Amino acid sequence: MFAAAFAALMANDIEQKIALLADIQIPATLPELAAQTVSPIVVVESPGRPAKPELIPPTQLPRRRNLGVAENRAALLHAFAHIEFNAINLALDAIYRFRDMPLAYYADWLQVAREEAYHFNLLREHLNTLGFDYGDFPAHNSLWEMAVRTDADVMARMALVPRILEARGLDAVPPIQEKLAAVKDARAVEILDIILRDEIGHVRIGNRWYHWCCDQRGLEAIPTFVALLRDYDAPVFRGTLNHLARIEAGFSEEEMVLIESIKQ
């Protein structure tokens, strides 16, 4: 499983990555899992990805406000597709890197990886109907940068990638759906419905394993989360929070109060 996850993680070709992902199998027992842990774990500064899109700082990405223009709408959907592509790699790395977790952990993140691939394909297909493809617009690498920063500790990874960076999607999707509906892109709205539904589950998985790590280490979840935000210089929360989605994704009321207190 670890070798298969690494092969998929490092595959540059999109179709090959998704095919390798489909072939990953979770061991049936912990002894079978333990037998696979002999290979060394390598640092992955850059996972497998196609030559395009060009990666640039987030501040250099052009702002495209008029979604009635097909190119601007395609750029927005491309940004979502890039997030989903990165999320495939993040889930694969969560499987490959952290070797001493319960079997259910690996089953959870394999499910996430496959659902992210499904989302990516939906977005790419819709991009094609607009006359564009993945790689036609520049993108940024912030999601993976946080993965590298948290690659030594599964608790930090669970706290800061699913619970911060991926949870932002729960907040961002509804207002973007309203804008897409206003320009009558019903298919894009439908795709984002699917993504929002599944991403609630993905963030819930991150919450589940973050709290599991805290329990295993005898740590209180909220003070530990605050300390991790500080220690890893994690980005703060922005905008309006989707309270219903975040509660469904496993954030407690106490955590929601904390998030509201530190968001920009």
Coordinates of N, CA and C in Angstrom, one line a residue, residues 84-224:
E84 N -8.4 20.5 -6.3 CA -8.8 19.1 -6.3 C -7.6 18.2 -6.7
F85 N -6.8 18.6 -7.7 CA -5.6 17.9 -8.1 C -4.6 17.8 -6.9
N86 N -4.4 19.0 -6.3 CA -3.5 19.0 -5.1 C -4.0 18.1 -4.0
A87 N -5.4 18.1 -3.8 CA -6.0 17.3 -2.8 C -5.8 15.8 -3.0
I88 N -5.7 15.4 -4.3 CA -5.4 14.0 -4.6 C -4.0 13.7 -4.0
N89 N -3.0 14.5 -4.3 CA -1.7 14.3 -3.8 C -1.6 14.4 -2.3
L90 N -2.3 15.3 -1.7 CA -2.3 15.4 -0.2 C -2.9 14.2 0.5
A91 N -3.9 13.6 -0.1 CA -4.5 12.4 0.5 C -3.5 11.2 0.3
L92 N -2.9 11.1 -0.9 CA -1.9 10.1 -1.1 C -0.7 10.2 -0.2
D93 N -0.3 11.4 0.1 CA 0.8 11.6 1.0 C 0.4 11.3 2.4
A94 N -0.8 11.6 2.8 CA -1.3 11.2 4.1 C -1.3 9.7 4.3
I95 N -1.5 8.9 3.2 CA -1.4 7.5 3.3 C 0.1 7.0 3.4
Y96 N 0.9 7.6 2.5 CA 2.3 7.1 2.3 C 3.1 7.5 3.5
R97 N 2.9 8.6 4.1 CA 3.9 9.2 5.0 C 3.8 8.7 6.4
F98 N 2.5 8.5 6.9 CA 2.3 8.3 8.3 C 2.0 6.8 8.5
R99 N 2.9 6.0 9.0 CA 2.9 4.6 8.9 C 2.3 3.9 10.1
D100 N 2.0 4.6 11.2 CA 1.7 3.9 12.5 C 0.2 4.2 12.9
M101 N -0.6 4.4 11.9 CA -2.0 4.7 12.2 C -2.9 3.5 12.0
P102 N -4.1 3.5 12.6 CA -5.1 2.4 12.4 C -5.4 2.2 10.9
L103 N -5.9 1.0 10.6 CA -6.3 0.7 9.3 C -7.4 1.6 8.8
A104 N -8.3 2.0 9.7 CA -9.4 2.9 9.3 C -8.9 4.2 8.7
Y105 N -7.7 4.7 9.3 CA -7.1 5.9 8.8 C -6.8 5.8 7.3
Y106 N -6.2 4.7 6.9 CA -5.8 4.6 5.5 C -7.0 4.4 4.6
A107 N -8.0 3.7 5.1 CA -9.3 3.6 4.3 C -9.9 4.9 4.1
D108 N -9.9 5.8 5.2 CA -10.5 7.1 5.1 C -9.8 7.9 4.0
W109 N -8.4 7.9 4.0 CA -7.7 8.8 3.1 C -7.7 8.3 1.7
L110 N -7.8 7.0 1.5 CA -8.0 6.4 0.2 C -9.3 6.8 -0.4
Q111 N -10.3 6.8 0.4 CA -11.6 7.3 0.0 C -11.5 8.8 -0.4
V112 N -10.9 9.6 0.4 CA -10.7 11.0 0.1 C -10.0 11.2 -1.3
A113 N -8.9 10.5 -1.5 CA -8.1 10.6 -2.7 C -9.0 10.3 -3.9
R114 N -9.8 9.2 -3.8 CA -10.6 8.8 -5.0 C -11.7 9.8 -5.2
E115 N -12.3 10.4 -4.2 CA -13.3 11.4 -4.4 C -12.7 12.7 -5.0
E116 N -11.5 13.0 -4.5 CA -10.9 14.2 -5.1 C -10.6 14.0 -6.6
A117 N -10.2 12.8 -7.0 CA -10.0 12.5 -8.4 C -11.3 12.6 -9.2
Y118 N -12.4 12.2 -8.6 CA -13.7 12.3 -9.2 C -14.0 13.8 -9.4
H119 N -13.8 14.6 -8.4 CA -14.1 16.0 -8.5 C -13.2 16.6 -9.6
F120 N -12.0 16.3 -9.6 CA -11.1 16.8 -10.6 C -11.6 16.5 -12.0
N121 N -12.0 15.3 -12.2 CA -12.5 14.9 -13.6 C -13.7 15.6 -13.9
L122 N -14.6 15.8 -13.0 CA -15.9 16.6 -13.3 C -15.5 18.0 -13.7
L123 N -14.6 18.7 -13.0 CA -14.3 20.0 -13.3 C -13.5 20.1 -14.6
R124 N -12.6 19.2 -14.9 CA -11.9 19.2 -16.1 C -12.8 19.0 -17.3
E125 N -13.8 18.1 -17.2 CA -14.8 17.9 -18.3 C -15.5 19.1 -18.5
H126 N -15.9 19.9 -17.5 CA -16.7 21.1 -17.7 C -15.8 22.2 -18.3
L127 N -14.5 22.2 -17.9 CA -13.6 23.2 -18.5 C -13.5 22.9 -20.0
N128 N -13.5 21.6 -20.4 CA -13.4 21.3 -21.8 C -14.6 21.8 -22.6
T129 N -15.8 21.8 -22.0 CA -16.9 22.3 -22.7 C -16.8 23.8 -22.9
L130 N -16.0 24.5 -22.1 CA -15.8 26.0 -22.3 C -14.6 26.3 -23.2
G131 N -14.0 25.2 -23.7 CA -12.8 25.4 -24.6 C -11.5 25.5 -23.9
F132 N -11.4 25.0 -22.7 CA -10.1 25.1 -21.9 C -9.8 23.7 -21.3
D133 N -8.6 23.6 -20.8 CA -8.2 22.4 -20.1 C -7.4 22.7 -18.9
Y134 N -7.2 21.7 -18.0 CA -6.3 21.9 -16.9 C -4.9 22.2 -17.4
G135 N -4.3 23.3 -16.8 CA -3.0 23.7 -17.2 C -3.0 24.9 -18.1
D136 N -4.2 25.4 -18.5 CA -4.3 26.6 -19.4 C -4.2 27.9 -18.6
F137 N -4.3 27.8 -17.3 CA -4.2 29.0 -16.5 C -3.1 28.8 -15.4
P138 N -2.4 29.8 -14.9 CA -1.5 29.7 -13.8 C -2.2 29.3 -12.5
A139 N -1.4 28.8 -11.5 CA -2.0 28.4 -10.3 C -1.0 28.6 -9.2
H140 N -1.4 28.4 -7.9 CA -0.4 28.5 -6.8 C -0.2 27.2 -6.1
N141 N 0.7 27.2 -5.2 CA 1.1 25.9 -4.6 C 1.0 25.9 -3.1
S142 N 0.1 26.7 -2.5 CA 0.0 26.9 -1.1 C -0.4 25.6 -0.3
L143 N -1.3 24.8 -0.9 CA -1.7 23.6 -0.3 C -0.6 22.7 0.0
W144 N 0.2 22.5 -1.1 CA 1.4 21.5 -0.9 C 2.4 22.1 0.0
E145 N 2.6 23.4 0.0 CA 3.6 24.0 0.9 C 3.3 23.7 2.3
M146 N 2.0 23.7 2.7 CA 1.7 23.3 4.1 C 1.9 21.8 4.3
A147 N 1.7 21.0 3.3 CA 1.9 19.6 3.4 C 3.4 19.3 3.7
V148 N 4.3 20.0 3.1 CA 5.7 19.9 3.4 C 6.1 20.3 4.8
R149 N 5.5 21.4 5.2 CA 5.7 21.9 6.6 C 5.2 21.0 7.7
T150 N 4.3 20.1 7.4 CA 3.7 19.3 8.4 C 4.0 17.8 8.1
D151 N 5.1 17.5 7.4 CA 5.3 16.1 7.0 C 6.0 15.3 8.1
A152 N 6.3 15.9 9.2 CA 6.9 15.1 10.3 C 5.9 14.7 11.4
D153 N 4.7 15.2 11.3 CA 3.8 14.9 12.4 C 2.3 14.8 11.8
V154 N 1.8 13.7 12.0 CA 0.4 13.4 11.5 C -0.6 14.3 12.2
M155 N -0.4 14.6 13.4 CA -1.3 15.5 14.2 C -1.3 16.9 13.6
A156 N -0.2 17.4 13.3 CA -0.1 18.7 12.6 C -0.7 18.7 11.3
R157 N -0.5 17.7 10.5 CA -1.1 17.6 9.2 C -2.6 17.6 9.3
M158 N -3.1 16.8 10.2 CA -4.6 16.7 10.3 C -5.2 18.0 10.8
A159 N -4.4 18.7 11.6 CA -4.9 20.0 12.2 C -4.9 21.1 11.2
L160 N -3.9 21.1 10.3 CA -3.6 22.3 9.5 C -4.0 22.2 8.1
V161 N -4.1 21.0 7.5 CA -4.5 20.9 6.1 C -6.0 20.7 6.0
P162 N -6.6 19.6 6.5 CA -8.1 19.5 6.4 C -8.8 20.5 7.2
R163 N -8.4 20.8 8.4 CA -9.2 21.7 9.3 C -9.0 23.2 9.0
I164 N -8.0 23.6 8.2 CA -7.8 25.0 7.8 C -8.0 25.1 6.3
L165 N -7.0 24.6 5.6 CA -6.9 24.9 4.2 C -8.1 24.3 3.4
E166 N -8.4 23.0 3.7 CA -9.5 22.4 2.9 C -10.9 22.9 3.5
A167 N -10.9 23.2 4.7 CA -12.2 23.7 5.3 C -12.6 25.0 4.7
R168 N -11.7 25.8 4.2 CA -12.0 27.0 3.5 C -13.0 26.8 2.4
G169 N -12.9 25.7 1.7 CA -13.8 25.4 0.6 C -15.2 25.3 1.1
L170 N -15.5 24.9 2.3 CA -16.8 24.9 2.8 C -17.4 26.3 2.9
D171 N -16.6 27.2 3.2 CA -17.0 28.6 3.3 C -17.1 29.3 1.9
A172 N -16.2 28.9 1.0 CA -16.1 29.6 -0.3 C -17.2 29.2 -1.3
V173 N -17.6 27.9 -1.3 CA -18.4 27.3 -2.4 C -19.8 28.0 -2.5
P174 N -20.6 28.2 -1.4 CA -21.9 28.7 -1.6 C -22.0 30.1 -2.3
P175 N -21.1 31.1 -1.9 CA -21.2 32.4 -2.6 C -20.8 32.3 -4.0
I176 N -19.8 31.4 -4.3 CA -19.4 31.2 -5.7 C -20.5 30.6 -6.5
Q177 N -21.2 29.6 -5.9 CA -22.4 29.0 -6.6 C -23.4 30.1 -7.0
E178 N -23.6 31.0 -6.1 CA -24.6 32.1 -6.4 C -24.1 32.9 -7.6
K179 N -22.8 33.2 -7.7 CA -22.3 33.9 -8.9 C -22.5 33.1 -10.2
L180 N -22.2 31.8 -10.1 CA -22.3 30.9 -11.2 C -23.8 30.8 -11.7
A181 N -24.7 30.7 -10.7 CA -26.1 30.6 -11.0 C -26.5 31.9 -11.7
A182 N -26.0 33.0 -11.3 CA -26.4 34.3 -11.9 C -26.0 34.4 -13.4
V183 N -24.9 33.7 -13.8 CA -24.6 33.7 -15.2 C -25.0 32.4 -15.9
K184 N -25.9 31.7 -15.2 CA -26.6 30.5 -15.8 C -25.7 29.4 -16.2
D185 N -24.7 29.2 -15.3 CA -23.8 28.0 -15.5 C -24.3 26.9 -14.6
A186 N -25.4 26.3 -14.9 CA -26.1 25.3 -14.0 C -25.2 24.1 -13.8
R187 N -24.4 23.7 -14.8 CA -23.5 22.5 -14.6 C -22.5 22.8 -13.6
A188 N -21.9 24.0 -13.6 CA -20.9 24.3 -12.6 C -21.5 24.3 -11.2
V189 N -22.7 24.8 -11.1 CA -23.3 24.8 -9.8 C -23.6 23.4 -9.3
E190 N -24.0 22.5 -10.2 CA -24.2 21.1 -9.8 C -22.9 20.4 -9.4
I191 N -21.8 20.7 -10.1 CA -20.5 20.1 -9.7 C -20.1 20.6 -8.3
L192 N -20.3 21.9 -8.1 CA -19.9 22.4 -6.8 C -20.8 21.8 -5.7
D193 N -22.0 21.5 -6.0 CA -22.9 20.8 -5.0 C -22.2 19.5 -4.6
I194 N -21.8 18.7 -5.6 CA -21.1 17.4 -5.3 C -19.9 17.6 -4.5
I195 N -19.1 18.6 -4.9 CA -17.8 18.9 -4.2 C -18.1 19.3 -2.7
L196 N -19.0 20.2 -2.5 CA -19.3 20.6 -1.1 C -19.8 19.5 -0.3
R197 N -20.7 18.6 -0.8 CA -21.1 17.5 -0.1 C -20.0 16.6 0.3
D198 N -19.1 16.3 -0.6 CA -18.0 15.4 -0.3 C -16.9 16.0 0.6
E199 N -16.7 17.3 0.4 CA -15.7 18.0 1.2 C -16.1 18.1 2.7
I200 N -17.4 18.2 2.9 CA -17.8 18.1 4.3 C -17.3 16.8 4.9
G201 N -17.4 15.7 4.2 CA -16.9 14.4 4.7 C -15.4 14.4 4.8
H202 N -14.7 15.0 3.9 CA -13.2 15.1 4.0 C -12.8 15.8 5.2
V203 N -13.4 17.0 5.4 CA -13.0 17.8 6.6 C -13.3 17.0 7.9
R204 N -14.5 16.3 7.8 CA -14.9 15.5 9.0 C -13.8 14.4 9.3
I205 N -13.2 13.8 8.2 CA -12.2 12.8 8.4 C -10.9 13.5 9.0
G206 N -10.6 14.7 8.6 CA -9.5 15.4 9.2 C -9.7 15.7 10.6
N207 N -10.9 16.1 11.0 CA -11.3 16.4 12.3 C -11.2 15.1 13.2
R208 N -11.7 14.0 12.6 CA -11.7 12.7 13.3 C -10.3 12.3 13.7
W209 N -9.4 12.4 12.8 CA -8.0 11.9 13.1 C -7.2 12.9 13.8
Y210 N -7.5 14.2 13.7 CA -6.9 15.2 14.6 C -7.3 14.9 16.1
H211 N -8.5 14.7 16.3 CA -9.0 14.4 17.7 C -8.4 13.1 18.2
W212 N -8.3 12.1 17.3 CA -7.8 10.8 17.7 C -6.3 11.0 18.1
C213 N -5.5 11.8 17.4 CA -4.1 12.0 17.7 C -4.1 12.7 19.1
C214 N -4.9 13.7 19.3 CA -4.9 14.4 20.6 C -5.2 13.4 21.7
D215 N -6.2 12.6 21.5 CA -6.6 11.6 22.6 C -5.4 10.6 22.8
Q216 N -4.7 10.2 21.8 CA -3.6 9.3 21.9 C -2.5 9.9 22.7
R217 N -2.3 11.2 22.6 CA -1.2 11.9 23.2 C -1.6 12.6 24.5
G218 N -2.8 12.4 24.9 CA -3.3 13.0 26.1 C -3.3 14.5 26.1
L219 N -3.7 15.1 24.9 CA -3.7 16.5 24.7 C -5.1 17.0 24.6
E220 N -5.3 18.3 25.0 CA -6.6 18.9 24.8 C -6.6 19.5 23.4
A221 N -7.7 19.2 22.7 CA -7.8 19.5 21.3 C -7.7 21.0 21.0
I222 N -8.4 21.9 21.7 CA -8.4 23.3 21.3 C -7.2 24.0 21.6
P223 N -6.6 23.9 22.9 CA -5.3 24.5 23.1 C -4.2 24.0 22.2
T224 N -4.3 22.7 21.9 CA -3.2 22.2 21.0 C -3.4 22.8 19.6

